[in-house]
Coordinates of C-alpha atoms and ligand atoms in Angstrom, one line a residue:
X1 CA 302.8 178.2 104.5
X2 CA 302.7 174.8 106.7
X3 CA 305.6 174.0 109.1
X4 CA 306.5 171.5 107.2
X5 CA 307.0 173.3 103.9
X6 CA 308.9 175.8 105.4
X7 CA 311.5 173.1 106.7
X8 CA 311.9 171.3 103.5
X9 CA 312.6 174.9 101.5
X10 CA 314.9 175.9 104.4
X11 CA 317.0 172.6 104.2
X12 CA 316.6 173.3 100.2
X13 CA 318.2 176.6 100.5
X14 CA 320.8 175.2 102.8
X15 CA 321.9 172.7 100.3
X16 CA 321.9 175.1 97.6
X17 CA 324.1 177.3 100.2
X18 CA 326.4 174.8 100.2
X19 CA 326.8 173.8 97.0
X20 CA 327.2 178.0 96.0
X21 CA 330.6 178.4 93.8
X22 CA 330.4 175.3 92.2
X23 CA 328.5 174.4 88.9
X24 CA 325.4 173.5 89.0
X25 CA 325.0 169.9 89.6
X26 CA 322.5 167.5 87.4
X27 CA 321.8 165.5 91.1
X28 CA 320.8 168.7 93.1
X29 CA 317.7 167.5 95.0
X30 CA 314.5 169.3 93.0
X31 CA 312.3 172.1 94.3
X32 CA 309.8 170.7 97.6
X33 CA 306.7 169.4 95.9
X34 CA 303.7 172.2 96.3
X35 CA 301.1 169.8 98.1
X36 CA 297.7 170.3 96.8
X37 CA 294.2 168.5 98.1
X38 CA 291.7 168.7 94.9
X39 CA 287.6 167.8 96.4
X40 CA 286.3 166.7 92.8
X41 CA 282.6 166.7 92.2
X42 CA 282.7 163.0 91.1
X43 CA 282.7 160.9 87.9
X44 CA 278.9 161.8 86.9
X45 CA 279.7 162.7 83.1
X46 CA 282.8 162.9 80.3
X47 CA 283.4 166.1 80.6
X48 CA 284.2 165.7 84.9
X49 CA 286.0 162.8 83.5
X50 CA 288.0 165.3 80.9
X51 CA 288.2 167.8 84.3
X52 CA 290.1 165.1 86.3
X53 CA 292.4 164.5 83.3
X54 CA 293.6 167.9 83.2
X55 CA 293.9 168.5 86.8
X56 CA 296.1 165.1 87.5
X57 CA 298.1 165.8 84.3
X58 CA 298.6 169.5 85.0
X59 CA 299.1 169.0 89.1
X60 CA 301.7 166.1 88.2
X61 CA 305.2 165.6 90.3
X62 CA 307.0 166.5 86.9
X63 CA 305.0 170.0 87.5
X64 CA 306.5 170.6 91.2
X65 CA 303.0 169.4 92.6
X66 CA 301.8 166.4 94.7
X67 CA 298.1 165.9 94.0
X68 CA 295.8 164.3 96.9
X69 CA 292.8 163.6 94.7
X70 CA 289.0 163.3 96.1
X71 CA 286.3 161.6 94.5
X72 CA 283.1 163.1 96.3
X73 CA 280.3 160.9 94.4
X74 CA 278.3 163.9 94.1
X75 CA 277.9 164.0 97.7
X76 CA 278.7 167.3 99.6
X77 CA 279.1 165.8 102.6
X78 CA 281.8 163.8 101.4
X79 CA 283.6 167.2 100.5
X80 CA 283.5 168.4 103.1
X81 CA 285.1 165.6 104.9
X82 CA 287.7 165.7 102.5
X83 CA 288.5 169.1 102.9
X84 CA 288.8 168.9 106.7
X85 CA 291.4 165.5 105.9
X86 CA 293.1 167.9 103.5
X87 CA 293.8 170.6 106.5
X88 CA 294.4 167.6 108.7
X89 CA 297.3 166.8 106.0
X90 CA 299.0 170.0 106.2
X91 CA 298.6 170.6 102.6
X92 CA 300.0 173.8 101.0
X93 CA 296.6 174.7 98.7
X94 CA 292.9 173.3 98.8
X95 CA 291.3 173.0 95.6
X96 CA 287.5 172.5 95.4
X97 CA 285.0 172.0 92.4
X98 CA 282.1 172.4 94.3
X99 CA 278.4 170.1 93.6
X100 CA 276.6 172.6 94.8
X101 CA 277.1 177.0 95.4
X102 CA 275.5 176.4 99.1
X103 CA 277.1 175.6 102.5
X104 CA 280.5 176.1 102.5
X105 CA 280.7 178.8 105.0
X106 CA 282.3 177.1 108.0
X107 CA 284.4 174.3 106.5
X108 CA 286.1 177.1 104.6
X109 CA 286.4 179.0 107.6
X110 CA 288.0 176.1 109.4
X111 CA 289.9 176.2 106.3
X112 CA 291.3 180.0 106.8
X113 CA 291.9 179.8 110.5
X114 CA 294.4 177.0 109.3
X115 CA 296.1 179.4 106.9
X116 CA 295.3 177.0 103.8
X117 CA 294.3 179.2 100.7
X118 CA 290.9 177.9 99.0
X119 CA 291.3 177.8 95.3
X120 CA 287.3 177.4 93.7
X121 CA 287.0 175.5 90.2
X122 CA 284.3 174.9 87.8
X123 CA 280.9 176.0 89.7
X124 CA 280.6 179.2 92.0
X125 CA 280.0 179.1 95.8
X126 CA 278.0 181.5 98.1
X127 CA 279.5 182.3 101.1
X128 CA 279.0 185.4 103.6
X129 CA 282.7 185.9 103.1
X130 CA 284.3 186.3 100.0
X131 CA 287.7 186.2 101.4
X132 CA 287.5 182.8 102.1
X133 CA 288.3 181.6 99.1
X134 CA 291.1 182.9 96.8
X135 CA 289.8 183.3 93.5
X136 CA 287.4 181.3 91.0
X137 CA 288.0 179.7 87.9
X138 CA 285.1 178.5 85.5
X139 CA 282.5 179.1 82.7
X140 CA 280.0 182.0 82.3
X141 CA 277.0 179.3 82.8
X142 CA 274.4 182.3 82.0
X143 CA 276.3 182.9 78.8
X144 CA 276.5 179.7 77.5
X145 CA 272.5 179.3 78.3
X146 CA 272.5 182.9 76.9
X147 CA 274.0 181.4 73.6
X148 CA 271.8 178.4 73.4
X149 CA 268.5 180.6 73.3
X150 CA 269.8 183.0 71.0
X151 CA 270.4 180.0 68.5
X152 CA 267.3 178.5 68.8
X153 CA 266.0 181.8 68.1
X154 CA 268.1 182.0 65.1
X155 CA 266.9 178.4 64.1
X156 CA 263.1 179.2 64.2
X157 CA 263.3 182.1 62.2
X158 CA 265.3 180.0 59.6
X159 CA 262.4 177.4 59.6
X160 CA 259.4 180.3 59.2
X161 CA 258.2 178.6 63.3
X162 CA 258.9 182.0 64.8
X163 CA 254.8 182.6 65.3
X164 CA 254.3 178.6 66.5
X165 CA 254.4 177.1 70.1
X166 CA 256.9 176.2 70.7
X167 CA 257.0 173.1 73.7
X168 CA 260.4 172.7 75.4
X169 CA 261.3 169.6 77.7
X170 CA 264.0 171.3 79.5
X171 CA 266.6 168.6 81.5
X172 CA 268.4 170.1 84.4
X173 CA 271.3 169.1 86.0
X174 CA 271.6 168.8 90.1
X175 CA 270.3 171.2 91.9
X176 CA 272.2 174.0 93.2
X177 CA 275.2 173.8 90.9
X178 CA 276.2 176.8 88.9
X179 CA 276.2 175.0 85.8
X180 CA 272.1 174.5 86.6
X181 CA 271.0 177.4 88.1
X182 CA 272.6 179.6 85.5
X183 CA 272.0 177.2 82.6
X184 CA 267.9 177.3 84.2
X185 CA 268.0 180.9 84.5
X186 CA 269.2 181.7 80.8
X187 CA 266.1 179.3 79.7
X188 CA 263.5 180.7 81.9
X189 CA 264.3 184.7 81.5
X190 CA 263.9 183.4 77.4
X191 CA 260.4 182.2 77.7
X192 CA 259.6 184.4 80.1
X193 CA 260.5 187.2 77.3
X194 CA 258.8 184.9 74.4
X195 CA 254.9 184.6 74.1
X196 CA 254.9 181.5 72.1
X197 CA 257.6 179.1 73.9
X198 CA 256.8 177.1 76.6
X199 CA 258.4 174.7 79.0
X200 CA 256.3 171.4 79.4
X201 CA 258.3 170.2 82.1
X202 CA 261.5 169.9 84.0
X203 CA 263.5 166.7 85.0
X204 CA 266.0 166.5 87.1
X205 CA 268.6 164.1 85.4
X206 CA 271.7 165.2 87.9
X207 CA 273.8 165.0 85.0
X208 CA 273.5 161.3 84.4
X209 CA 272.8 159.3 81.6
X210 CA 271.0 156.7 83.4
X211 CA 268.7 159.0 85.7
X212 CA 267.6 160.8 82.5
X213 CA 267.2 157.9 80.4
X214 CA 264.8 156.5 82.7
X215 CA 262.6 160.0 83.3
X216 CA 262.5 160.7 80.0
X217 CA 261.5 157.4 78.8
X218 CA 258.6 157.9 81.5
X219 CA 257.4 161.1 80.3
X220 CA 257.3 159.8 77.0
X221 CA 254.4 158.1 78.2
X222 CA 252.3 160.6 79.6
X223 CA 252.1 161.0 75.2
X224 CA 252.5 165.1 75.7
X225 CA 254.8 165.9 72.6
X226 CA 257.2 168.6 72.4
X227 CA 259.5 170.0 69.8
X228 CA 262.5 170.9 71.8
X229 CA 265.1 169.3 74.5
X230 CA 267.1 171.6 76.4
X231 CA 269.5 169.8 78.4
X232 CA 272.1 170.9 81.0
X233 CA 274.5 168.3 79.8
X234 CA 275.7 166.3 77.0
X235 CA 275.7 163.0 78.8
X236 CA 271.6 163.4 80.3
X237 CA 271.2 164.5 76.2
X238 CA 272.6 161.1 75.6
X239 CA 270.0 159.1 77.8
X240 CA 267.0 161.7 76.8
X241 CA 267.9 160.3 73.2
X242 CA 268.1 156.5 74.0
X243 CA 265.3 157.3 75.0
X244 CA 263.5 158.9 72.1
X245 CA 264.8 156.7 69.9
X246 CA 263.3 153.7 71.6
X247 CA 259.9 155.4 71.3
X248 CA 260.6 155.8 67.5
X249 CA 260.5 159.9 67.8
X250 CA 263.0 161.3 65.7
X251 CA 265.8 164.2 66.7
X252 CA 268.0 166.6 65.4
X253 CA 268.3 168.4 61.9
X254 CA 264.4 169.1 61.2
X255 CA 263.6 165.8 63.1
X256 CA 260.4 166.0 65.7
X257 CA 262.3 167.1 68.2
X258 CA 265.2 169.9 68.3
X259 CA 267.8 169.2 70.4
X260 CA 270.1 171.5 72.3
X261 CA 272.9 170.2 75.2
X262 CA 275.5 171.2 77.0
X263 CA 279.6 170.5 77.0
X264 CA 280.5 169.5 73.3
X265 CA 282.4 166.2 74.5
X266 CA 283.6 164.2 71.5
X267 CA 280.6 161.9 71.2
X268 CA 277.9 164.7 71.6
X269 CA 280.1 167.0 68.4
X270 CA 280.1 163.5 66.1
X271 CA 276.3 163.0 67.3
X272 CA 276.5 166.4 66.3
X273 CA 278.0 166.1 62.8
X274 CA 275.4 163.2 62.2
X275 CA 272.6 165.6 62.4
X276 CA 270.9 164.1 65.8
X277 CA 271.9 167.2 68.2
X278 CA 271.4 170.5 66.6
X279 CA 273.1 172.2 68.9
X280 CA 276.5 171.6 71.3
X281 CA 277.2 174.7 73.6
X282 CA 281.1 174.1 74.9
X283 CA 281.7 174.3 78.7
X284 CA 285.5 173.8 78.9
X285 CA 286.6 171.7 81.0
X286 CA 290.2 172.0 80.9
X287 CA 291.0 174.0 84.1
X288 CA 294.7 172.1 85.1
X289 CA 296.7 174.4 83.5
X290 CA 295.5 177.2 84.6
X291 CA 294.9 176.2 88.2
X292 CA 298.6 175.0 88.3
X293 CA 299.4 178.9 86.5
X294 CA 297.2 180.6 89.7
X295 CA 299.3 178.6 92.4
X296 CA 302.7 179.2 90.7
X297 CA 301.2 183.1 90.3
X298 CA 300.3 182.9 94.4
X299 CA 303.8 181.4 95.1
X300 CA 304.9 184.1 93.5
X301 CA 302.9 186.7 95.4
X302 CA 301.4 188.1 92.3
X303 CA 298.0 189.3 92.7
X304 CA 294.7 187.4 90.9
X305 CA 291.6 188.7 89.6
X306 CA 289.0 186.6 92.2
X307 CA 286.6 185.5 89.1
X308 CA 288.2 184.0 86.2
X309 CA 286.7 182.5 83.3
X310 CA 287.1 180.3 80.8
X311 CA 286.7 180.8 76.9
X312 CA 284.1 179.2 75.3
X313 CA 282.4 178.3 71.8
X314 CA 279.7 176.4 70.1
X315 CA 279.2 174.1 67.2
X316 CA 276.0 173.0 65.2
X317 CA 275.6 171.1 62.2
X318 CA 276.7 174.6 59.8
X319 CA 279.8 175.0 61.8
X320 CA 281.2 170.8 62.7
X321 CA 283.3 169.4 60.6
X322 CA 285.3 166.1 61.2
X323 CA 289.0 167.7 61.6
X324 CA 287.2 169.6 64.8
X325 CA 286.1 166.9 66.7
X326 CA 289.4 164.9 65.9
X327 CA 291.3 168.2 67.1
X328 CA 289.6 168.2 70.5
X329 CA 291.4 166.8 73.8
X330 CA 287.6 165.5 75.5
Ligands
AHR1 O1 279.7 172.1 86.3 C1 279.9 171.7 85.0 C2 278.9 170.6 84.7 O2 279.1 169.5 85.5 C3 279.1 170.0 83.3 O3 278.2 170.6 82.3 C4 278.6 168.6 83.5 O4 278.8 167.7 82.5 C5 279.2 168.3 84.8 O5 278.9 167.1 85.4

């Protein structure tokens, strides 16, 4: 715990010392604020959008926290310079969703040696040392690729396609981030297993709309056709189909194209219930309240499982209905 801490819960205690015997009093000064630095990915999609909501509403000053927030812009060099300004700060707890799982090593050790407990969120890391970070909190990315392929699967044997290449433009998100390399794993141990599907090519769309609006609308041009889009995120899924519907190729519900993303925002569920995305795997991003639980939990000195994850669903055109996507907070 920083110097500083401890002297504002000593002069707490004090106060409370001298206030023992008498009832409590509506004015007593509240609890020292638990300082927190928070190194967010950026503002690349709505569900990041939805993460930052949770996390500032969660680690709020009506919650006992003070929140230092950092926008990295999807660079990790910009983490990492907040994460050294964080330690410079004093703060009591560093929070990180990282961009990418690689390179963290010594800024977490610098870190450590100043006695700040590392608290990952949303994608993994890979570091020579797992006690350099506290614990993990975030979605089983292999499962929820895991769960797309399975459906698809499901959906070709409904259609009588199971004996038909099948061509699969798969749209991946940036590179090195759990959320792609377990999302691009689930998709190539599939075909790899499956004689007749095949992926015609992979973009990288870094979870943008406008990256992947503009790549696909360029492959579209090279004329090779495919039947289905798998792509790491619902808002690169929203510029793949700007995209196909400026070339007049139809999508979703026994269009030309099946289509299969990632998330299950608000907009991707009602493009959902429209029949023009077939499938929305869920990748929750509402970690606040649980990352506010684990600090109280560590104040307390309870002990944490190191990996935690998050439960997930997800909804196709069979399983949507209106009073869902009105019930959903992203
Ligand atoms: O790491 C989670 C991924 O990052 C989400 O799927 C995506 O939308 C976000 O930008």
């Amino acid at each position: 715990m920083k110097t500083r801490r401890i002297l504002s819960l000593v002069l707490f205690l004090l106060f409370l010392a001298s206030c023992a015997g008498n009832a409590p009093n509506t004015e007593d000064p509240p609890p020292p604020l638990i300082r927190v630095g928070f190194s967010q990915v950026g503002s690349e999609s709505d569900w990041r959008l939805a993460n930052t909501k949770s996390m500032t509403n969660a680690l709020s000053e009506e919650n006992g926290f003070e929140l230092l927030f950092d926008n990295a812009r999807q660079k990790q060099e910009n983490q990492f310079l907040a994460i050294r300004n964080f330690i410079q700060q004093e703060v009591d707890y560093i929070v990180i969703a990282p961009i990418s799982e690689y390179g963290w090593d010594s800024v977490l050790t610098e870190a450590r040696d100043a006695g700040i407990p590392v608290i990952i969120m949303d994608r993994q890391i890979q570091v020579e040392d797992d006690s350099l970070y506290t614990c993990w909190i975030g979605s089983d990315f292999y499962n929820e690729g895991k769960i797309a392929v399975n459906w698809l699967d499901d959906q070709l044997a409904l259609q009588k396609r199971t004996d038909e290449d099948i061509n699969i433009l798969h749209i991946q998100g940036t590179d090195g981030a759990t959320a792609q390399l377990m999302r691009t794993k689930a998709l190539e141990d599939a075909v790899a297993e499956r004689e007749h599907w095949n992926i015609v090519a992979q973009l990288k769309g870094e979870y943008t709309e406008a990256k992947t609006y503009e790549l696909v609308s360029e492959y579209l041009k090279t004329g090779e056709s495919f039947d289905v889009i798998y792509s790491e995120n619902d808002n690169m899924t929203f510029g793949a189909l700007r995209a196909l519907n400026e070339a007049g190729i139809t999508h979703g519900r026994y269009g030309e194209v099946t289509v299969i993303t990632f998330d299950a925002v608000r907009e991707a569920l009602q493009y959902c219930l429209n029949g023009k995305i077939d499938l929305c795997v869920e990748c929750n991003p509402l970690h606040g309240p649980r990352v506010a639980d684990i600090i109280r939990r560590l104040e307390r000195g309870d002990s944490l499982s190191k990996k935690n994850y998050m439960e997930e669903i997800s909804f196709s055109f069979s399983t949507l209905t209106p009073e869902i996507i009105n019930a959903r907070e992203y």
